[in-house]
Short mmCIF file of C-alpha atoms and ligand atoms in Angstrom, two decimals:
data_model
loop_
_atom_site.label_atom_id
_atom_site.label_comp_id
_atom_site.label_asym_id
_atom_site.label_seq_id
_atom_site.Cartn_x
_atom_site.Cartn_y
_atom_site.Cartn_z
CA UNK A 278 75.37 84.94 99.64
CA UNK A 279 77.25 87.00 101.57
CA UNK A 280 80.82 87.12 100.68
CA UNK A 281 82.53 86.19 104.16
CA UNK A 282 85.54 87.85 104.67
CA UNK A 283 88.49 87.79 107.57
CA UNK A 284 90.74 91.01 108.27
CA UNK A 285 93.82 90.70 109.99
CA UNK A 286 94.63 93.55 112.22
CA UNK A 287 92.41 96.64 113.54
CA UNK A 288 94.94 99.51 113.07
CA UNK A 289 93.62 102.43 110.64
CA UNK A 290 93.79 100.36 107.41
CA UNK A 291 92.14 97.04 108.80
CA UNK A 292 89.22 98.96 110.73
CA UNK A 293 88.55 100.99 107.21
CA UNK A 294 88.70 98.18 105.09
CA UNK A 295 86.21 96.39 108.08
CA UNK A 296 83.62 99.34 107.93
CA UNK A 297 83.81 99.23 103.96
CA UNK A 298 83.19 95.53 103.47
CA UNK A 299 80.51 96.12 106.33
CA UNK A 300 78.82 98.69 104.62
CA UNK A 301 78.87 96.78 101.15
CA UNK A 302 77.32 93.73 103.15
CA UNK A 303 80.06 91.63 103.39
CA UNK A 304 80.10 89.00 106.91
CA UNK A 305 83.06 90.07 108.13
CA UNK A 306 85.12 89.12 110.95
CA UNK A 307 88.42 90.87 112.39
CA UNK A 308 91.35 89.28 114.02
CA UNK A 309 93.37 91.42 116.45
CA UNK A 310 95.98 90.14 118.24
CA UNK A 311 96.01 93.01 120.92
CA UNK A 312 93.54 95.34 121.18
CA UNK A 313 91.96 97.34 118.51
CA UNK A 314 93.82 100.58 117.82
CA UNK A 315 96.63 99.48 116.04
CA UNK A 316 100.50 99.59 116.62
CA UNK A 317 101.65 102.12 114.22
CA UNK A 318 98.24 103.56 113.99
CA UNK A 319 98.00 104.75 117.76
CA UNK A 320 101.78 106.54 117.66
CA UNK A 321 101.05 108.20 114.58
CA UNK A 322 101.54 111.86 113.99
CA UNK A 323 98.39 111.18 111.44
CA UNK A 324 98.64 114.53 108.98
CA UNK A 325 96.25 114.14 106.25
CA UNK A 326 97.78 115.41 103.48
CA UNK A 327 99.26 115.39 99.99
CA UNK A 328 102.71 117.37 100.46
CA UNK A 329 105.64 117.33 98.56
CA UNK A 330 108.21 115.04 98.15
CA UNK A 331 105.73 112.45 96.00
CA UNK A 332 105.02 111.94 92.11
CA UNK A 333 101.40 113.41 90.54
CA UNK A 334 100.31 109.30 90.59
CA UNK A 335 100.46 108.53 94.33
CA UNK A 336 99.62 112.84 95.13
CA UNK A 337 96.32 111.95 93.13
CA UNK A 338 95.49 108.84 95.36
CA UNK A 339 96.65 110.98 98.52
CA UNK A 340 94.43 113.47 97.11
CA UNK A 341 91.02 111.35 96.73
CA UNK A 342 91.46 110.05 100.20
CA UNK A 343 91.32 113.61 101.80
CA UNK A 344 88.24 113.85 99.84
CA UNK A 345 87.54 110.41 101.15
CA UNK A 346 87.68 111.55 105.06
CA UNK A 347 85.11 114.24 103.93
CA UNK A 348 82.99 111.59 103.27
CA UNK A 349 83.72 109.40 105.52
CA UNK A 350 83.72 112.03 108.86
CA UNK A 351 80.15 112.20 107.82
CA UNK A 352 79.09 108.88 108.28
CA UNK A 353 81.11 107.52 110.58
CA UNK A 354 80.58 109.07 114.56
CA UNK A 355 83.61 109.91 116.28
CA UNK A 356 86.28 110.22 113.88
CA UNK A 357 86.34 113.76 114.66
CA UNK A 358 88.57 115.18 111.77
CA UNK A 359 89.86 118.40 111.60
CA UNK A 360 90.42 120.44 109.10
CA UNK A 361 92.97 122.78 110.26
CA UNK A 362 95.17 123.37 107.92
CA UNK A 363 98.85 123.66 107.53
CA UNK A 364 101.66 125.83 107.55
CA UNK A 365 104.95 124.69 105.69
CA UNK A 366 108.46 125.65 105.84
CA UNK A 367 110.41 122.89 105.71
CA UNK A 368 112.27 123.65 102.48
CA UNK A 369 114.36 126.06 102.04
CA UNK A 370 112.85 128.88 99.72
CA UNK A 371 113.92 127.88 96.14
CA UNK A 372 112.29 124.44 96.62
CA UNK A 373 109.62 125.85 98.95
CA UNK A 374 108.38 127.90 95.64
CA UNK A 375 109.15 124.40 93.16
CA UNK A 376 106.83 122.65 95.51
CA UNK A 377 103.93 125.31 95.22
CA UNK A 378 104.28 125.56 92.02
CA UNK A 379 104.06 122.14 90.97
CA UNK A 380 101.67 121.41 93.38
CA UNK A 381 98.70 124.40 92.40
CA UNK A 382 99.53 123.19 88.77
CA UNK A 383 98.56 119.49 90.11
CA UNK A 384 95.67 121.63 91.88
CA UNK A 385 96.33 121.46 95.41
CA UNK A 386 95.13 124.45 97.43
CA UNK A 387 98.49 126.27 98.25
CA UNK A 388 98.54 130.10 99.48
CA UNK A 389 102.00 131.68 99.78
CA UNK A 390 102.27 133.59 103.17
CA UNK A 391 104.79 136.11 104.35
CA UNK A 392 106.22 136.66 107.80
CA UNK A 393 103.21 138.86 109.26
CA UNK A 394 100.20 136.52 107.06
CA UNK A 395 102.02 133.36 109.21
CA UNK A 396 102.05 134.93 112.31
CA UNK A 397 98.27 136.18 111.69
CA UNK A 398 97.62 132.29 111.18
CA UNK A 399 100.12 130.84 114.10
CA UNK A 400 100.82 134.17 116.58
CA UNK A 401 102.29 131.83 118.79
CA UNK A 402 105.50 131.18 117.13
CA UNK A 403 108.81 132.64 118.52
CA UNK A 404 110.78 132.34 115.10
CA UNK A 405 108.18 132.97 112.38
CA UNK A 406 108.88 132.34 108.32
CA UNK A 407 109.83 135.27 106.03
CA UNK A 408 107.76 132.49 103.44
CA UNK A 409 105.92 129.62 104.01
CA UNK A 410 102.94 128.19 102.57
CA UNK A 411 99.45 127.79 103.60
CA UNK A 412 97.45 124.51 102.79
CA UNK A 413 94.03 125.13 104.49
CA UNK A 414 92.22 121.81 103.05
CA UNK A 415 95.27 119.36 105.12
CA UNK A 416 93.61 117.95 108.60
CA UNK A 417 94.39 115.95 111.64
CA UNK A 418 92.61 113.15 113.18
CA UNK A 419 93.44 111.61 116.35
CA UNK A 420 94.97 108.10 115.02
CA UNK A 421 93.73 105.97 118.03
CA UNK A 422 90.07 107.56 118.65
CA UNK A 423 89.57 107.40 114.67
CA UNK A 424 90.59 103.44 114.30
CA UNK A 425 88.11 102.91 117.20
CA UNK A 426 85.20 104.77 115.65
CA UNK A 427 85.67 102.74 112.36
CA UNK A 428 85.76 99.42 114.54
CA UNK A 429 82.87 100.70 116.76
CA UNK A 430 81.27 101.70 113.44
CA UNK A 431 82.01 98.21 112.29
CA UNK A 432 80.54 96.18 114.73
CA UNK A 433 77.74 98.39 115.22
CA UNK A 434 77.20 96.71 111.44
CA UNK A 435 77.72 93.31 112.93
CA UNK A 436 81.54 92.96 112.21
CA UNK A 437 82.34 90.12 114.89
CA UNK A 438 86.10 91.60 116.16
CA UNK A 439 88.04 89.16 117.93
CA UNK A 440 90.38 90.96 120.60
CA UNK A 441 93.77 89.48 121.69
CA UNK A 442 93.46 86.60 119.03
CA UNK A 443 97.31 86.43 117.02
CA UNK A 444 96.79 85.13 113.13
CA UNK A 445 99.33 82.30 113.38
CA UNK A 446 99.20 81.25 109.87
CA UNK A 447 97.52 81.06 106.89
CA UNK A 448 95.59 78.36 105.72
CA UNK A 449 96.10 77.15 102.23
CA UNK A 450 94.01 74.19 99.78
CA UNK A 451 94.89 73.86 96.61
CA UNK A 452 97.00 77.17 95.69
CA UNK A 453 94.16 79.03 97.60
CA UNK A 454 94.52 81.10 100.57
CA UNK A 455 90.77 79.62 102.53
CA UNK A 456 91.90 80.94 106.07
CA UNK A 457 93.67 82.13 109.26
CA UNK A 458 94.80 79.88 112.63
CA UNK A 459 94.53 81.29 115.76
CA UNK A 460 94.84 79.71 118.90
CA UNK A 461 91.05 78.23 119.22
CA UNK A 462 91.88 76.84 115.46
CA UNK A 463 91.20 77.27 111.98
CA UNK A 464 88.34 80.07 110.46
CA UNK A 465 87.47 79.75 106.84
CA UNK A 466 86.84 82.37 105.09
CA UNK A 467 86.18 83.26 101.33
CA UNK A 468 88.95 86.01 101.14
CA UNK A 469 91.70 86.78 103.89
CA UNK A 470 92.16 90.24 104.08
CA UNK A 471 95.92 91.20 105.60
CA UNK A 472 95.75 94.68 107.11
CA UNK A 473 98.52 93.59 110.14
CA UNK A 474 101.25 96.45 109.24
CA UNK A 475 104.69 95.10 109.72
CA UNK A 476 102.84 92.04 111.07
CA UNK A 477 102.10 91.46 107.64
CA UNK A 478 105.79 90.01 106.64
CA UNK A 479 105.12 87.11 109.17
CA UNK A 480 102.06 86.11 107.80
CA UNK A 481 103.25 85.92 104.10
CA UNK A 482 106.42 84.24 104.64
CA UNK A 483 103.98 81.69 106.33
CA UNK A 484 102.88 81.34 102.58
CA UNK A 485 106.34 80.95 101.68
CA UNK A 486 106.18 84.56 100.44
CA UNK A 487 108.60 87.31 100.92
CA UNK A 488 108.39 90.75 100.60
CA UNK A 489 110.73 94.44 100.78
CA UNK A 490 109.06 95.51 103.71
CA UNK A 491 110.39 97.60 106.56
CA UNK A 492 109.37 99.18 110.05
CA UNK A 493 111.68 102.10 110.94
CA UNK A 494 111.32 103.74 114.28
CA UNK A 495 109.37 106.82 114.74
CA UNK A 496 109.89 108.68 118.10
CA UNK A 497 107.31 111.67 118.39
CA UNK A 498 106.99 113.78 122.21
CA UNK A 499 103.66 114.91 124.46
CA UNK A 500 102.93 117.90 126.30
CA UNK A 501 101.00 118.07 128.80
CA UNK A 502 98.06 118.99 128.08
CA UNK A 503 97.74 122.90 127.80
CA UNK A 504 95.08 125.54 126.68
CA UNK A 505 95.34 126.13 122.38
CA UNK A 506 98.09 127.69 121.57
CA UNK A 507 98.72 126.10 117.83
CA UNK A 508 95.50 126.25 115.04
CA UNK A 509 97.20 124.77 112.71
CA UNK A 510 99.76 122.00 111.88
CA UNK A 511 103.36 122.95 111.81
CA UNK A 512 105.96 121.69 109.64
CA UNK A 513 109.14 123.60 109.90
CA UNK A 514 112.92 123.04 109.42
CA UNK A 515 113.47 122.30 113.05
CA UNK A 516 110.43 119.94 113.79
CA UNK A 517 106.59 119.14 113.07
CA UNK A 518 104.16 120.10 115.87
CA UNK A 519 100.42 120.21 116.11
CA UNK A 520 98.11 120.24 119.07
CA UNK A 521 95.98 117.18 119.72
CA UNK A 522 92.11 117.67 120.43
CA UNK A 523 92.69 117.38 124.44
CA UNK A 524 95.31 120.12 124.28
CA UNK A 525 98.95 118.77 124.17
CA UNK A 526 101.44 119.46 121.74
CA UNK A 527 102.79 116.31 119.88
CA UNK A 528 106.25 117.00 117.93
CA UNK A 529 108.65 114.72 116.17
CA UNK A 530 111.88 115.53 114.02
CA UNK A 531 109.33 115.47 111.09
CA UNK A 532 105.95 113.94 110.98
CA UNK A 533 107.49 110.27 110.99
CA UNK A 534 109.36 111.00 114.21
CA UNK A 535 113.14 110.29 114.13
CA UNK A 536 114.63 106.75 115.54
CA UNK A 537 116.10 107.31 118.38
CA UNK A 538 118.82 105.02 118.31
CA UNK A 539 119.62 103.05 121.56
CA UNK A 540 118.76 106.72 123.42
CA UNK A 541 115.21 107.50 123.20
CA UNK A 542 115.02 109.42 126.60
CA UNK A 543 117.86 112.04 125.38
CA UNK A 544 116.49 112.15 121.60
CA UNK A 545 113.29 112.98 123.51
CA UNK A 546 114.49 115.61 126.00
CA UNK A 547 116.15 117.56 123.10
CA UNK A 548 113.17 117.11 120.68
CA UNK A 549 110.57 119.04 123.71
CA UNK A 550 113.05 121.27 123.77
CA UNK A 551 112.80 122.71 119.99
CA UNK A 552 109.35 122.50 121.47
CA UNK A 553 109.65 125.27 124.12
CA UNK A 554 112.13 127.01 120.97
CA UNK A 555 109.30 127.32 118.71
CA UNK A 556 105.70 127.29 120.56
CA UNK A 557 105.05 130.57 123.18
CA UNK A 558 103.44 129.10 125.83
CA UNK A 559 105.17 125.84 125.63
CA UNK A 560 108.18 126.47 127.77
CA UNK A 561 105.59 126.35 130.84
CA UNK A 562 104.77 123.18 130.26
CA UNK A 563 106.66 120.18 130.95
CA UNK A 564 106.60 116.85 128.13
CA UNK A 565 104.29 113.90 129.41
CA UNK A 566 106.01 111.31 127.35
CA UNK A 567 107.11 109.52 124.34
CA UNK A 568 106.16 107.36 121.94
CA UNK A 569 108.00 104.65 119.64
CA UNK A 570 105.87 103.81 116.85
CA UNK A 571 107.40 101.33 113.93
CA UNK A 572 106.12 102.19 111.05
CA UNK A 573 105.05 99.81 108.21
CA UNK A 574 107.04 100.62 105.09
CA UNK A 575 107.22 99.26 102.12
CA UNK A 576 110.60 99.34 100.50
CA UNK A 577 110.38 101.64 97.99
CA UNK A 578 107.80 104.02 100.23
CA UNK A 579 105.09 103.22 97.76
CA UNK A 580 101.65 101.80 99.39
CA UNK A 581 101.50 97.78 99.01
CA UNK A 582 97.51 96.91 97.91
CA UNK A 583 96.53 94.41 96.27
CA UNK A 584 96.49 90.22 95.59
CA UNK A 585 100.00 89.04 96.31
CA UNK A 586 101.15 86.76 93.66
CA UNK A 587 97.73 87.00 92.45
CA UNK A 588 96.73 84.18 95.20
CA UNK A 589 93.38 83.68 95.21
CA UNK A 590 91.51 84.32 98.67
CA UNK A 591 94.65 86.34 99.58
CA UNK A 592 94.62 90.74 99.54
CA UNK A 593 97.44 92.26 101.35
CA UNK A 594 97.42 96.13 102.18
CA UNK A 595 100.51 97.73 104.06
CA UNK A 596 101.69 101.21 103.59
CA UNK A 597 102.88 104.48 105.45
CA UNK A 598 100.42 107.54 105.24
CA UNK A 599 98.24 104.92 106.36
CA UNK A 600 96.07 107.72 107.82
CA UNK A 601 96.17 110.28 105.27
CA UNK A 602 95.02 106.56 102.61
CA UNK A 603 92.73 104.63 104.90
CA UNK A 604 89.33 105.40 103.77
CA UNK A 605 90.45 105.55 100.35
CA UNK A 606 91.97 101.90 100.70
CA UNK A 607 88.64 100.91 102.21
CA UNK A 608 86.83 102.22 99.10
CA UNK A 609 88.78 100.49 96.73
CA UNK A 610 90.07 97.18 98.87
CA UNK A 611 86.23 96.47 99.39
CA UNK A 612 85.80 97.31 95.55
CA UNK A 613 88.10 94.89 94.53
CA UNK A 614 86.92 92.46 96.71
CA UNK A 615 83.44 92.22 96.22
CA UNK A 616 83.38 93.07 92.48
CA UNK A 617 87.04 92.75 91.28
CA UNK A 618 87.57 96.31 90.31
CA UNK A 619 90.87 97.91 90.37
CA UNK A 620 90.50 101.70 90.79
CA UNK A 621 93.32 102.97 88.59
CA UNK A 622 94.07 105.12 91.33
CA UNK A 623 96.03 101.87 93.28
CA UNK A 624 97.26 100.31 89.49
CA UNK A 625 100.87 101.40 90.48
CA UNK A 626 100.67 99.59 94.02
CA UNK A 627 100.53 95.88 93.40
CA UNK A 628 102.58 94.25 96.15
CA UNK A 629 104.66 91.89 93.89
CA UNK A 630 106.61 94.97 92.66
CA UNK A 631 108.64 94.19 95.65
CA UNK A 632 108.24 90.16 96.00
CA UNK A 633 112.00 89.25 96.85
CA UNK A 634 113.48 86.01 95.20
CA UNK A 635 113.31 83.21 97.05
C1 FAD J 250 105.66 107.89 114.04
C2 FAD J 250 104.41 108.08 113.49
C3 FAD J 250 104.10 109.19 112.30
C4 FAD J 250 103.57 109.04 111.60
N1 FAD J 250 102.85 110.30 110.67
C5 FAD J 250 102.31 109.62 109.93
C6 FAD J 250 101.40 110.74 109.38
O1 FAD J 250 101.66 112.07 109.77
N2 FAD J 250 100.41 110.79 108.19
C7 FAD J 250 99.89 109.90 108.58
O2 FAD J 250 99.35 109.46 106.89
N3 FAD J 250 100.46 108.71 108.37
C8 FAD J 250 101.56 108.48 109.50
N4 FAD J 250 102.01 107.48 109.78
C9 FAD J 250 102.09 106.21 109.12
C10 FAD J 250 101.06 106.00 109.84
O3 FAD J 250 100.33 105.79 111.26
C11 FAD J 250 100.37 103.91 109.24
O4 FAD J 250 100.68 103.35 108.01
C12 FAD J 250 99.42 103.31 109.68
O5 FAD J 250 98.96 103.47 110.75
C13 FAD J 250 99.60 102.16 109.94
O6 FAD J 250 98.11 101.42 110.03
P1 FAD J 250 97.95 99.87 110.15
O7 FAD J 250 96.70 99.81 109.95
O8 FAD J 250 98.59 98.98 108.51
O9 FAD J 250 98.97 98.97 111.23
P2 FAD J 250 98.79 99.28 112.13
O10 FAD J 250 98.63 100.60 112.98
O11 FAD J 250 100.35 98.85 113.08
O12 FAD J 250 98.44 98.07 112.93
C14 FAD J 250 98.31 97.07 112.45
C15 FAD J 250 97.63 96.06 113.21
O13 FAD J 250 97.54 94.54 112.85
C16 FAD J 250 98.07 93.57 114.19
N5 FAD J 250 98.99 92.80 113.78
C17 FAD J 250 99.69 92.30 113.33
N6 FAD J 250 100.07 91.04 113.22
C18 FAD J 250 98.85 90.37 113.69
C19 FAD J 250 98.96 88.88 113.77
N7 FAD J 250 99.89 87.76 113.12
N8 FAD J 250 97.66 88.33 114.34
C20 FAD J 250 96.84 89.65 114.31
N9 FAD J 250 97.07 90.65 114.65
C21 FAD J 250 98.04 91.12 114.07
C22 FAD J 250 98.46 94.63 114.91
O14 FAD J 250 98.05 94.14 116.39
C23 FAD J 250 98.17 96.09 114.88
O15 FAD J 250 97.11 96.16 115.53
C24 FAD J 250 102.98 107.59 110.80
C25 FAD J 250 103.74 106.68 111.81
C26 FAD J 250 104.13 106.56 112.77
C27 FAD J 250 104.74 105.58 114.00
#
C-alpha cells in the first residue's frame, strides 16, 4: 500500500519533496498556510550555485543539486532554469584567485577573465573588473514560478494541496508523530514532513523540540521591466544583480539581501542607486518595488535534513540556499522516507546537531 505522507509547506522545498514523493508512488497531502509558493521562496534571488565560502563536503551537495536541476528541468514543465552563468568579482583579487584554485581542483568549471573578456560577456557594466571569474554552469530560476511548477506537477500526479490551511501542531501517539492538526481537525499520515521554512520552529515546539533556527531579513530591489541588459548573474563588491525573465533587474547588497533595520525604503533607494551606477541602461528605468524576505537559516548555516530526535513519523527540512538545493533535497528526502536510505551527501546535516537543551 502507498505510504501516506503529509508535507507541511509549499515553498520550493515542500513543493520539490511533494513532487518527488508522488513520482515515487506515495500518497501525498500538502498543507500550506497561505497560497502555494512559499515565503522565503517568492522573495529569493534564486541563484543556483556551488560558489565560494563553503567546505568541500557542502560544495559536493550543492554541485550535485545543480546537476539535479538539469534532470528535473526536463521532467517538470514550467521550471525554466536558465543556465546563464555567473560573473564573479566580489572578493579581493588574491581571495578570488584562491577560490578559483580551490574550486577548480574540486571540478567546478571556472574560467579566469580579464577586463576585455568581462566586457565581452557583459557589455553593459559601467565599471568592469580587471580580474573576474566566469562560471558558465551557474544558473537561475524565477523562484515563485518554479515552486508553482513543482506544485502543479505534483497535483497532476494526484497530490492533494490544502491551501490557506495552517498546521497548528503535530499530533503524537506513543512517541510517534501520527498527523497534523488543522482548523478542520486532525489529518493522519504515516509520515509528516516539515518543509515550513521559518515556520518549522513553531511546529517543532508543539512536540517539545527546540532547534537553533533563525530567519534574518533580506531586502532585494526590483526595477521596472526593460530590454535585455544583463546576460549573467553579476556578483560584484557593491551588489549582486541579475535580470529576470520578464526583464526586471533584481539586486541585493549580496544574493541573500541585507537587513534594512527600520528603514527599508531608504535602504532600497540607496541600493537601486548602486544598480543604476553599475548597469548601463538602468539609469533610464525606475525602481518598481522592493521585497523583504525572511531566510530560514539553521544556526550554523548548513541545511537541516532528517528525523529530529530520530522521532518516528517525522522528517525535517530547513535550509538556506533552498533554491539551489531543492531538487537534491526532494530526491534524497524521498529515498530516506520511502526506502530508509540516507544519501551520504546529506549525512552531515542531521538536525540534531542544532538541538537546544531544554
Ligand atoms: C532575499 C533572499 C535571497 C535568497 N537568495 C538565494 C539564492 O540566491 N540562492 C539560493 O539557493 N537560495 C536563496 N535564498 C534562500 C532560499 O530562498 C530559501 O532557502 C528557500 O526559499 C526556502 O524554501 P522553503 O520552502 O524551505 O521555505 P519557504 O519558501 O519560506 O516556504 C515555507 C512554506 O511553509 C508555509 N508554512 C509555514 N508554517 C506553516 C504552517 N504552520 N502550516 C502550513 N504552512 C506553513 C509557509 O506559508 C511557506 O509557504 C534566498 C532567500 C532570500 C529571502
